mmCIF file of C-alpha atoms and ligand atoms in Angstrom:
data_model
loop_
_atom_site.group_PDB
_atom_site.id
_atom_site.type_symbol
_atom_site.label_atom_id
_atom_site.label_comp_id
_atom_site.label_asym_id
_atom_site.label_seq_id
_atom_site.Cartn_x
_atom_site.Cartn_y
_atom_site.Cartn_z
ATOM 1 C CA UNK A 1 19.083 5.248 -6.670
ATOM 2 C CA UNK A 2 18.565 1.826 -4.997
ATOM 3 C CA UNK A 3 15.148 1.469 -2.996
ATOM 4 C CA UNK A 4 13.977 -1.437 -1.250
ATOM 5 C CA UNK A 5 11.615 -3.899 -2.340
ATOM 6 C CA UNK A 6 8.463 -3.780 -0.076
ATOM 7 C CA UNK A 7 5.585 -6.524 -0.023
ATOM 8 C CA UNK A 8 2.687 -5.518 1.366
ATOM 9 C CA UNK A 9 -0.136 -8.156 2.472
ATOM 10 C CA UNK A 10 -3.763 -6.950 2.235
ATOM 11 C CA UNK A 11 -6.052 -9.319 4.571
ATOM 12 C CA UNK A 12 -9.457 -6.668 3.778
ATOM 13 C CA UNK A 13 -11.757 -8.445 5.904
ATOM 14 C CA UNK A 14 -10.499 -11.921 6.424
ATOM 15 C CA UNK A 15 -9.046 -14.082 9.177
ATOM 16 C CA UNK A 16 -9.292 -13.870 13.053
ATOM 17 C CA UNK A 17 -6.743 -13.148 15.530
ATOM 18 C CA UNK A 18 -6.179 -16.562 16.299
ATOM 19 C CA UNK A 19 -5.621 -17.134 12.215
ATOM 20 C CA UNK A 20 -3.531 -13.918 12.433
ATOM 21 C CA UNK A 21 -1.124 -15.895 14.799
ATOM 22 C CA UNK A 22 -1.086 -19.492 13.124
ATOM 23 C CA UNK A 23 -0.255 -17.676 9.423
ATOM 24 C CA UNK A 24 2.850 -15.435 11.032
ATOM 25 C CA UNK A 25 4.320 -18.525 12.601
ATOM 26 C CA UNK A 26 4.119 -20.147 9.753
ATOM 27 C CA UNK A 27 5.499 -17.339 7.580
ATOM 28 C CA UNK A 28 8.056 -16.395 9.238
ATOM 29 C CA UNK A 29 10.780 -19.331 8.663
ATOM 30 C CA UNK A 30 10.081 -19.360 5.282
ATOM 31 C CA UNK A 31 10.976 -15.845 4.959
ATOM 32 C CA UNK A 32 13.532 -15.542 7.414
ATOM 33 C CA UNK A 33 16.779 -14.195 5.476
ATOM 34 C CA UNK A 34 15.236 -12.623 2.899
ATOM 35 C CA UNK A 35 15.789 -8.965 1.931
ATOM 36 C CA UNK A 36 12.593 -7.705 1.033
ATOM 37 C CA UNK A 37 10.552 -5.896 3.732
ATOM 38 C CA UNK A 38 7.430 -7.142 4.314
ATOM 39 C CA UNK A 39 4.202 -5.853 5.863
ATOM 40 C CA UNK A 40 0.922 -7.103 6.471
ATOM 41 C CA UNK A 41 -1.959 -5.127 6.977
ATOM 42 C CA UNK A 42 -4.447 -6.755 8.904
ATOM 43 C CA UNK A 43 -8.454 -6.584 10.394
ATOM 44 C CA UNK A 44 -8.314 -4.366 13.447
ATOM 45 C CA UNK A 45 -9.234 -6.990 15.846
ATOM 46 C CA UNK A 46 -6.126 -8.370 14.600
ATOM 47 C CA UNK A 47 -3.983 -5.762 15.172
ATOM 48 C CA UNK A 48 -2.018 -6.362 18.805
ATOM 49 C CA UNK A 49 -1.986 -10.481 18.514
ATOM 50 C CA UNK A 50 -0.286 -10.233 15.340
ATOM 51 C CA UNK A 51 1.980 -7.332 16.118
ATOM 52 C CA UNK A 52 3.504 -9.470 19.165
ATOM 53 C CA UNK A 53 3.606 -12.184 17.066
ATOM 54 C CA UNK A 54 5.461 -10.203 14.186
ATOM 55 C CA UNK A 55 7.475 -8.279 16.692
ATOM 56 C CA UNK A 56 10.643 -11.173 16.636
ATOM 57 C CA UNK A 57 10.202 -11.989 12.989
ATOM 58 C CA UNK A 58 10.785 -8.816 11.477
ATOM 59 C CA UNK A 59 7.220 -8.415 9.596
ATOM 60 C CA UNK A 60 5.464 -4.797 9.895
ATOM 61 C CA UNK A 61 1.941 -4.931 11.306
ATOM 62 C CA UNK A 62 -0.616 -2.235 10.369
ATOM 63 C CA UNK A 63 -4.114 -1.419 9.727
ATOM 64 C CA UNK A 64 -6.236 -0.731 6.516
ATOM 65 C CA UNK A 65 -7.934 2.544 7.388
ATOM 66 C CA UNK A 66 -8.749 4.732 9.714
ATOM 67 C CA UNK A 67 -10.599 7.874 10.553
ATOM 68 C CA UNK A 68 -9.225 11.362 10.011
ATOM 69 C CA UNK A 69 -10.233 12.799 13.470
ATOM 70 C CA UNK A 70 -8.005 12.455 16.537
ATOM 71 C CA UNK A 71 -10.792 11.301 18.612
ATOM 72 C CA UNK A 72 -14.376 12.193 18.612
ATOM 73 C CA UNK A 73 -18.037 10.805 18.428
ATOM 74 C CA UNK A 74 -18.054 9.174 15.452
ATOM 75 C CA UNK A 75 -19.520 5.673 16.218
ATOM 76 C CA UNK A 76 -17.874 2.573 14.936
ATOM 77 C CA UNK A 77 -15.070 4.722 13.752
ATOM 78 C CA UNK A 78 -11.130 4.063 14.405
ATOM 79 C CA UNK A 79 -7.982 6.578 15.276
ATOM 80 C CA UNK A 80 -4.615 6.798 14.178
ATOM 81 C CA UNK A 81 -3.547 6.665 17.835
ATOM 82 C CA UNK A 82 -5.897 3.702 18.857
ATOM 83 C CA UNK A 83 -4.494 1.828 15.766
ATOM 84 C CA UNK A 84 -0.426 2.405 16.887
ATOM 85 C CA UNK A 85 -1.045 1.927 20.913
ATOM 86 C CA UNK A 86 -2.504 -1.689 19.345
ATOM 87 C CA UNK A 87 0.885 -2.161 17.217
ATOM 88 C CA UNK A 88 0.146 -1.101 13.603
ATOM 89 C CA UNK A 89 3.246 1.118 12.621
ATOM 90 C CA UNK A 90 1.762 1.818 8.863
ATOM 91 C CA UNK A 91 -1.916 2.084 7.840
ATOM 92 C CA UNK A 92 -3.232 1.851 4.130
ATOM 93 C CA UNK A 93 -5.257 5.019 3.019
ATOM 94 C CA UNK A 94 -7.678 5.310 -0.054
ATOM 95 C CA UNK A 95 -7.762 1.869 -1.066
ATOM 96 C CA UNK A 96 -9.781 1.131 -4.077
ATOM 97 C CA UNK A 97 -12.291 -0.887 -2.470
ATOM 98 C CA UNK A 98 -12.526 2.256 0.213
ATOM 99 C CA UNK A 99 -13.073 4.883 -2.782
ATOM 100 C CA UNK A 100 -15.318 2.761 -4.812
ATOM 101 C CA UNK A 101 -17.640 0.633 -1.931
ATOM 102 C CA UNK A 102 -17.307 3.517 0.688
ATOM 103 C CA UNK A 103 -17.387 6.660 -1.236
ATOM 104 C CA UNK A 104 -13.969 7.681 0.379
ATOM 105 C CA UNK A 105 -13.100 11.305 -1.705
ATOM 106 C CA UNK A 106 -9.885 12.507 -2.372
ATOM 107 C CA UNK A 107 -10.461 15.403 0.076
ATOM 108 C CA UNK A 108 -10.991 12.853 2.853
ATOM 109 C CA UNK A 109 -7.994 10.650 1.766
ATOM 110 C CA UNK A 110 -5.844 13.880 2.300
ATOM 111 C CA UNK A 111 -6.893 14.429 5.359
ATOM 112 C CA UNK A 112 -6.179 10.655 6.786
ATOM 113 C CA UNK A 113 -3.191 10.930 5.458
ATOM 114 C CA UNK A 114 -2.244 14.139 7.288
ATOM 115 C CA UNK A 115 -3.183 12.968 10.203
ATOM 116 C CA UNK A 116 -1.450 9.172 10.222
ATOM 117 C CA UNK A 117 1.531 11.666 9.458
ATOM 118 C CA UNK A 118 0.751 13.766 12.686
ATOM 119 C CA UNK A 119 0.441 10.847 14.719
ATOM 120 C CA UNK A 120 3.313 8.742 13.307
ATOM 121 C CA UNK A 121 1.484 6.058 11.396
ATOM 122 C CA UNK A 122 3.624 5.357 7.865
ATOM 123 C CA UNK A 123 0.573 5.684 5.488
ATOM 124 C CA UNK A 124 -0.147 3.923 1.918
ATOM 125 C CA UNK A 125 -1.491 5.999 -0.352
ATOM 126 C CA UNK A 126 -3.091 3.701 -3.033
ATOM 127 C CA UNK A 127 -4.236 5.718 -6.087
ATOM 128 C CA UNK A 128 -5.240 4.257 -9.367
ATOM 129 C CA UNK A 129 -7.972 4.747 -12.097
ATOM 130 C CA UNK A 130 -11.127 3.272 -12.842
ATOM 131 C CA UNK A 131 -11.830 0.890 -16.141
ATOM 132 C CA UNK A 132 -13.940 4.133 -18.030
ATOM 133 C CA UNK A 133 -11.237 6.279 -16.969
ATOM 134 C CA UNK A 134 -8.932 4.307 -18.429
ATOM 135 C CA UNK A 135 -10.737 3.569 -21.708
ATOM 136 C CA UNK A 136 -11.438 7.420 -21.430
ATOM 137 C CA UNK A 137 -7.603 7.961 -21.832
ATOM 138 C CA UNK A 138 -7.617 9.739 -18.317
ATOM 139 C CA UNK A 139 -5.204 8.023 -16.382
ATOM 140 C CA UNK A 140 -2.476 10.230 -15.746
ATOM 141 C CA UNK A 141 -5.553 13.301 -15.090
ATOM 142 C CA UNK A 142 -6.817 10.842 -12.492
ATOM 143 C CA UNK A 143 -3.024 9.868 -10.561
ATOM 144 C CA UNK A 144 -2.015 13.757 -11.003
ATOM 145 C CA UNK A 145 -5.477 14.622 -9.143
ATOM 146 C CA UNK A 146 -5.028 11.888 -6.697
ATOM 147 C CA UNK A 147 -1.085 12.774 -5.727
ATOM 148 C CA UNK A 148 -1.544 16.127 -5.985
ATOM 149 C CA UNK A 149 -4.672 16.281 -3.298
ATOM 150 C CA UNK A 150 -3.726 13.763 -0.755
ATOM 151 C CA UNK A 151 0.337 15.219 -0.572
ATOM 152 C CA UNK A 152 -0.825 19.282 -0.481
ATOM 153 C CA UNK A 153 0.278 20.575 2.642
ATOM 154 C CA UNK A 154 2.439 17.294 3.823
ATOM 155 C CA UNK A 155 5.418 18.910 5.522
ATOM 156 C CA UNK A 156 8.655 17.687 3.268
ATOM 157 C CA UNK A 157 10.479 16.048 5.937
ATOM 158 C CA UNK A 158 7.501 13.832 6.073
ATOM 159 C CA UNK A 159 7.611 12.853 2.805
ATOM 160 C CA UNK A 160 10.362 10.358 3.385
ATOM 161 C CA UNK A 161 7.781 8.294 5.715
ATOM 162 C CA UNK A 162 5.502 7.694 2.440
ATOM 163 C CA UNK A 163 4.564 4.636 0.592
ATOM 164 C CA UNK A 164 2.469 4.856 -2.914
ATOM 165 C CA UNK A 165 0.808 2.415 -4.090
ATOM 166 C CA UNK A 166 -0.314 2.329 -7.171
ATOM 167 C CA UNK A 167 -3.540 -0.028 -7.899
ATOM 168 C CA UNK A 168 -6.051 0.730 -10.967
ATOM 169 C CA UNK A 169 -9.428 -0.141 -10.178
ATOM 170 C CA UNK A 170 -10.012 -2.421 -12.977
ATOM 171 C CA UNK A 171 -7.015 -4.548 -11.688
ATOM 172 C CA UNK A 172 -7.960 -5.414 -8.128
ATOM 173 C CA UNK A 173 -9.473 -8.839 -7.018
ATOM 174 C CA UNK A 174 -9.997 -9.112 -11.203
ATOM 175 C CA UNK A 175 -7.480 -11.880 -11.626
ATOM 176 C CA UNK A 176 -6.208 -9.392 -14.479
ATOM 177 C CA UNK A 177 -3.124 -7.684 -14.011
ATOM 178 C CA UNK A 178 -1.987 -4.291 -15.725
ATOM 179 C CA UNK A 179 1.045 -5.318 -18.228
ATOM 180 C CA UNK A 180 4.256 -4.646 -17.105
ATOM 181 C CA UNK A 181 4.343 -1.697 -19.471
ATOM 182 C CA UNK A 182 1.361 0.028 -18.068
ATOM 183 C CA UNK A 183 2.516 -0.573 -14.567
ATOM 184 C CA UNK A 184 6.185 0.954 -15.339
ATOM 185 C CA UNK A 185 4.591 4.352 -17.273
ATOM 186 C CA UNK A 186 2.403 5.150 -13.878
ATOM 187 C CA UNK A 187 4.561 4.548 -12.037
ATOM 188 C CA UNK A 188 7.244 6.499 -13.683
ATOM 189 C CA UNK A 189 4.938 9.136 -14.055
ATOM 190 C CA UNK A 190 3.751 8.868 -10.350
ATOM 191 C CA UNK A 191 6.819 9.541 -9.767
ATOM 192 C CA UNK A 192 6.648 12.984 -12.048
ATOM 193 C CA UNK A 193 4.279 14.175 -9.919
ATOM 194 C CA UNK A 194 5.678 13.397 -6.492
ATOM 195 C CA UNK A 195 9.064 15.102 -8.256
ATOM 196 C CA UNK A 196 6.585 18.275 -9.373
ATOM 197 C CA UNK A 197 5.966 18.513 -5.554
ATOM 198 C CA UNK A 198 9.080 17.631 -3.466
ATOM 199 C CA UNK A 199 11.725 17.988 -6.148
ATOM 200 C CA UNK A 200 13.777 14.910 -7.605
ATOM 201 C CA UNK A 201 15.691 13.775 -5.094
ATOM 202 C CA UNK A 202 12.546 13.174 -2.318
ATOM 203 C CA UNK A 203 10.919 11.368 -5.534
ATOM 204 C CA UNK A 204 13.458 9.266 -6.331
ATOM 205 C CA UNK A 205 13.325 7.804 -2.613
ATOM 206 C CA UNK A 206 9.243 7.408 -2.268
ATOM 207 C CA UNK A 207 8.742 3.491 -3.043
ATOM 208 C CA UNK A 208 6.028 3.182 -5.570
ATOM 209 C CA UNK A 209 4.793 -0.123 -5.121
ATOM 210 C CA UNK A 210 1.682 -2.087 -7.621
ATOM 211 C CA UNK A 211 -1.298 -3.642 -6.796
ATOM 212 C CA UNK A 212 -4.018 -5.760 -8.707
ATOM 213 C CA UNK A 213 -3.515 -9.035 -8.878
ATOM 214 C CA UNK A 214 -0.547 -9.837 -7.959
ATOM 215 C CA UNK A 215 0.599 -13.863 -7.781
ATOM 216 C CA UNK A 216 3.671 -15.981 -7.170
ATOM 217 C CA UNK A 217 3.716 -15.742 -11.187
ATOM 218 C CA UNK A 218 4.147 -12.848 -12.147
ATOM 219 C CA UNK A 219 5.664 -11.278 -8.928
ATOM 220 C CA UNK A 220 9.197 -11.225 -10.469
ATOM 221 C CA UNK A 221 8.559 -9.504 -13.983
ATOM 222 C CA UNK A 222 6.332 -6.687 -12.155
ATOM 223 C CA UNK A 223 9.009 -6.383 -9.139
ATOM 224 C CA UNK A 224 11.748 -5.802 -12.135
ATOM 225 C CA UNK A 225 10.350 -2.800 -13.561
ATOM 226 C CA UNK A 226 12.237 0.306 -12.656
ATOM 227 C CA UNK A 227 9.918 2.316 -10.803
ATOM 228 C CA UNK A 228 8.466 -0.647 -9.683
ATOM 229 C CA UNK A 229 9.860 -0.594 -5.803
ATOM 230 C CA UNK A 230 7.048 -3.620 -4.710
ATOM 231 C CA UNK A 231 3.615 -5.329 -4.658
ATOM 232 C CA UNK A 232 0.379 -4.919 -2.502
ATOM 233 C CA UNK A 233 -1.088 -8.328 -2.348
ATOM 234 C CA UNK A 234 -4.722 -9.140 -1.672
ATOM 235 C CA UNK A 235 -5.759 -12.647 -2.590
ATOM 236 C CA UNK A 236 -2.517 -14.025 -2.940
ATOM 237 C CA UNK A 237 -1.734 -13.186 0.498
ATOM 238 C CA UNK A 238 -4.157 -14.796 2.422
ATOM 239 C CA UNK A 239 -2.215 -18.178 2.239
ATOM 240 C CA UNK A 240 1.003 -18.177 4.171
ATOM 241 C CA UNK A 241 3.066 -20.595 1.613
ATOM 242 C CA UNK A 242 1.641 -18.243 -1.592
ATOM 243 C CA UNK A 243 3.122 -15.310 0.400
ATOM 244 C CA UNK A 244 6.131 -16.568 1.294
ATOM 245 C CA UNK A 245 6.943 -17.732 -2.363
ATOM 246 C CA UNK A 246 6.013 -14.275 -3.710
ATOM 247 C CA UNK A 247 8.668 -13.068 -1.107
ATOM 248 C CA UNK A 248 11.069 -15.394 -2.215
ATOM 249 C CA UNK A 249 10.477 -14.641 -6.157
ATOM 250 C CA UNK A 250 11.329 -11.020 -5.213
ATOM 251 C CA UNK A 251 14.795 -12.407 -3.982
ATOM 252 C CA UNK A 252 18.019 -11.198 -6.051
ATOM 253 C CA UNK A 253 16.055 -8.374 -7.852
ATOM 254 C CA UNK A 254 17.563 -5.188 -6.017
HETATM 255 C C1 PEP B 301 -5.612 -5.258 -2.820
HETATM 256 O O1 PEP B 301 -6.312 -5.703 -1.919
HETATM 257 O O2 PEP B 301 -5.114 -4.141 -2.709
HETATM 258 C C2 PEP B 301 -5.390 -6.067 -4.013
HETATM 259 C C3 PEP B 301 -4.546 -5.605 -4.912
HETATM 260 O O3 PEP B 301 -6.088 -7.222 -4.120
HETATM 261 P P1 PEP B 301 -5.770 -8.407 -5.155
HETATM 262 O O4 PEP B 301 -4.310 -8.733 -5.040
HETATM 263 O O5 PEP B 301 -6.648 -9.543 -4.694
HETATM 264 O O6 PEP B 301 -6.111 -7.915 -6.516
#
């Protein structure tokens, strides 16, 4: 079955609203034509400038987290519903830098997600293992526990809306990226355990896209991997002419 390539921009905590405006601009006739879908998520000051800005161009704006509550007083805090009245139709749950600087548990990352599903955000679900875990021989333990806690109790219909995204811990902002062989086995088994849940067919639609260092370079080889429907792109994506090659690189694949 033939998914679509998605490239998702990570900004984490960099550029303004203003810079928000001034990259899409830029962006967007360098990637106008192209087939892949692309998405950026951005700072939530961010959000409704660049979503305006995105709206003609055919780029997806959304946020990086968010809080699990509807509302409440929980100071400092953000909700799905703030985040899509702003513009952000996705949002990006259980990042590795949320998990690891944060403390963000998988119990907590299930709820998020639940609730960007209630209130019609398309969530991320980034899962990946650390560098012990890995050297530990644990990585499938660790994506099994990670699918298998954030999807329990997601209605199936709403599995369609879902995006994985596979990033191990030891690969992000590490300007080292998982072979192409690792990356294809978790994803492929990823994909076991999303089938183990939903059945085969709902697997074989969820796009499992990779993160970790992703560059203009190597965009293509990762990209051609089976299960590989994508790329999450920190870094790389802060620069509007790196961005738009690794769009263009992903040209022709699917
Ligand atoms: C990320 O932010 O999810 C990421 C993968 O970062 P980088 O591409 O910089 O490794």
């Amino acid at each position: 079955m033939s998914r679509d390539l998605i490239i998702i921009a990570n900004w984490k905590m960099y550029k303004t609203a203003r810079e928000a405006t001034d990259f899409i601009e830029h962006l967007a006739p360098k990637i106008e034509g192209c087939k892949s879908k692309v998405f950026i998520a951005v700072p939530f000051t961010t959000i409704a400038s660049a979503a305006a800005c995105a709206k003609h161009v055919g780029v997806a704006i959304g946020a990086q987290n968010m809080n699990d509550a509807r509302e409440g007083a929980f100071t400092g805090e953000i909700a799905a519903l703030m985040l899509k009245e702003a513009g952000a139709s996705f949002v990006i749950l259980g990042h590795p830098e949320r998990r690891q600087i944060f403390g963000e548990t998988d119990e907590l990352i299930h709820r998020k997600l639940l609730r960007a599903i209630q209130d019609d955000l398309q969530p991320i679900l980034c899962v990946g293992e650390t560098l012990v875990e890995r050297e530990e021989g644990k990585i499938h333990e660790v994506l099994k526990k990670q699918i298998v806690s954030a999807l329990a109790d997601v209605p199936e219909k709403d599995i369609d809306k879902l995006i994985i995204a596979y990033e191990p811990i030891w690969a992000v902002s590490a300007r080292q990226t998982a072979s192409f062989k690792h990356v294809q086995d978790a994803h492929s088994f990823c994909r076991k355990c999303v089938e183990e849940l939903f059945g085969k067919r709902k697997a074989n639609r969820v796009p499992i896209i990779y993160g970790g260092s992703v560059n203009a370079n190597n965009v293509k080889e990762l990209v051609s991997q089976k299960d590989v429907d994508g790329v999450l792109v920190g870094g790389a994506s802060l620069d509007p002419d790196t961005l738009s090659t690794i769009v263009q690189n992903c040209e022709g694949i699917r």
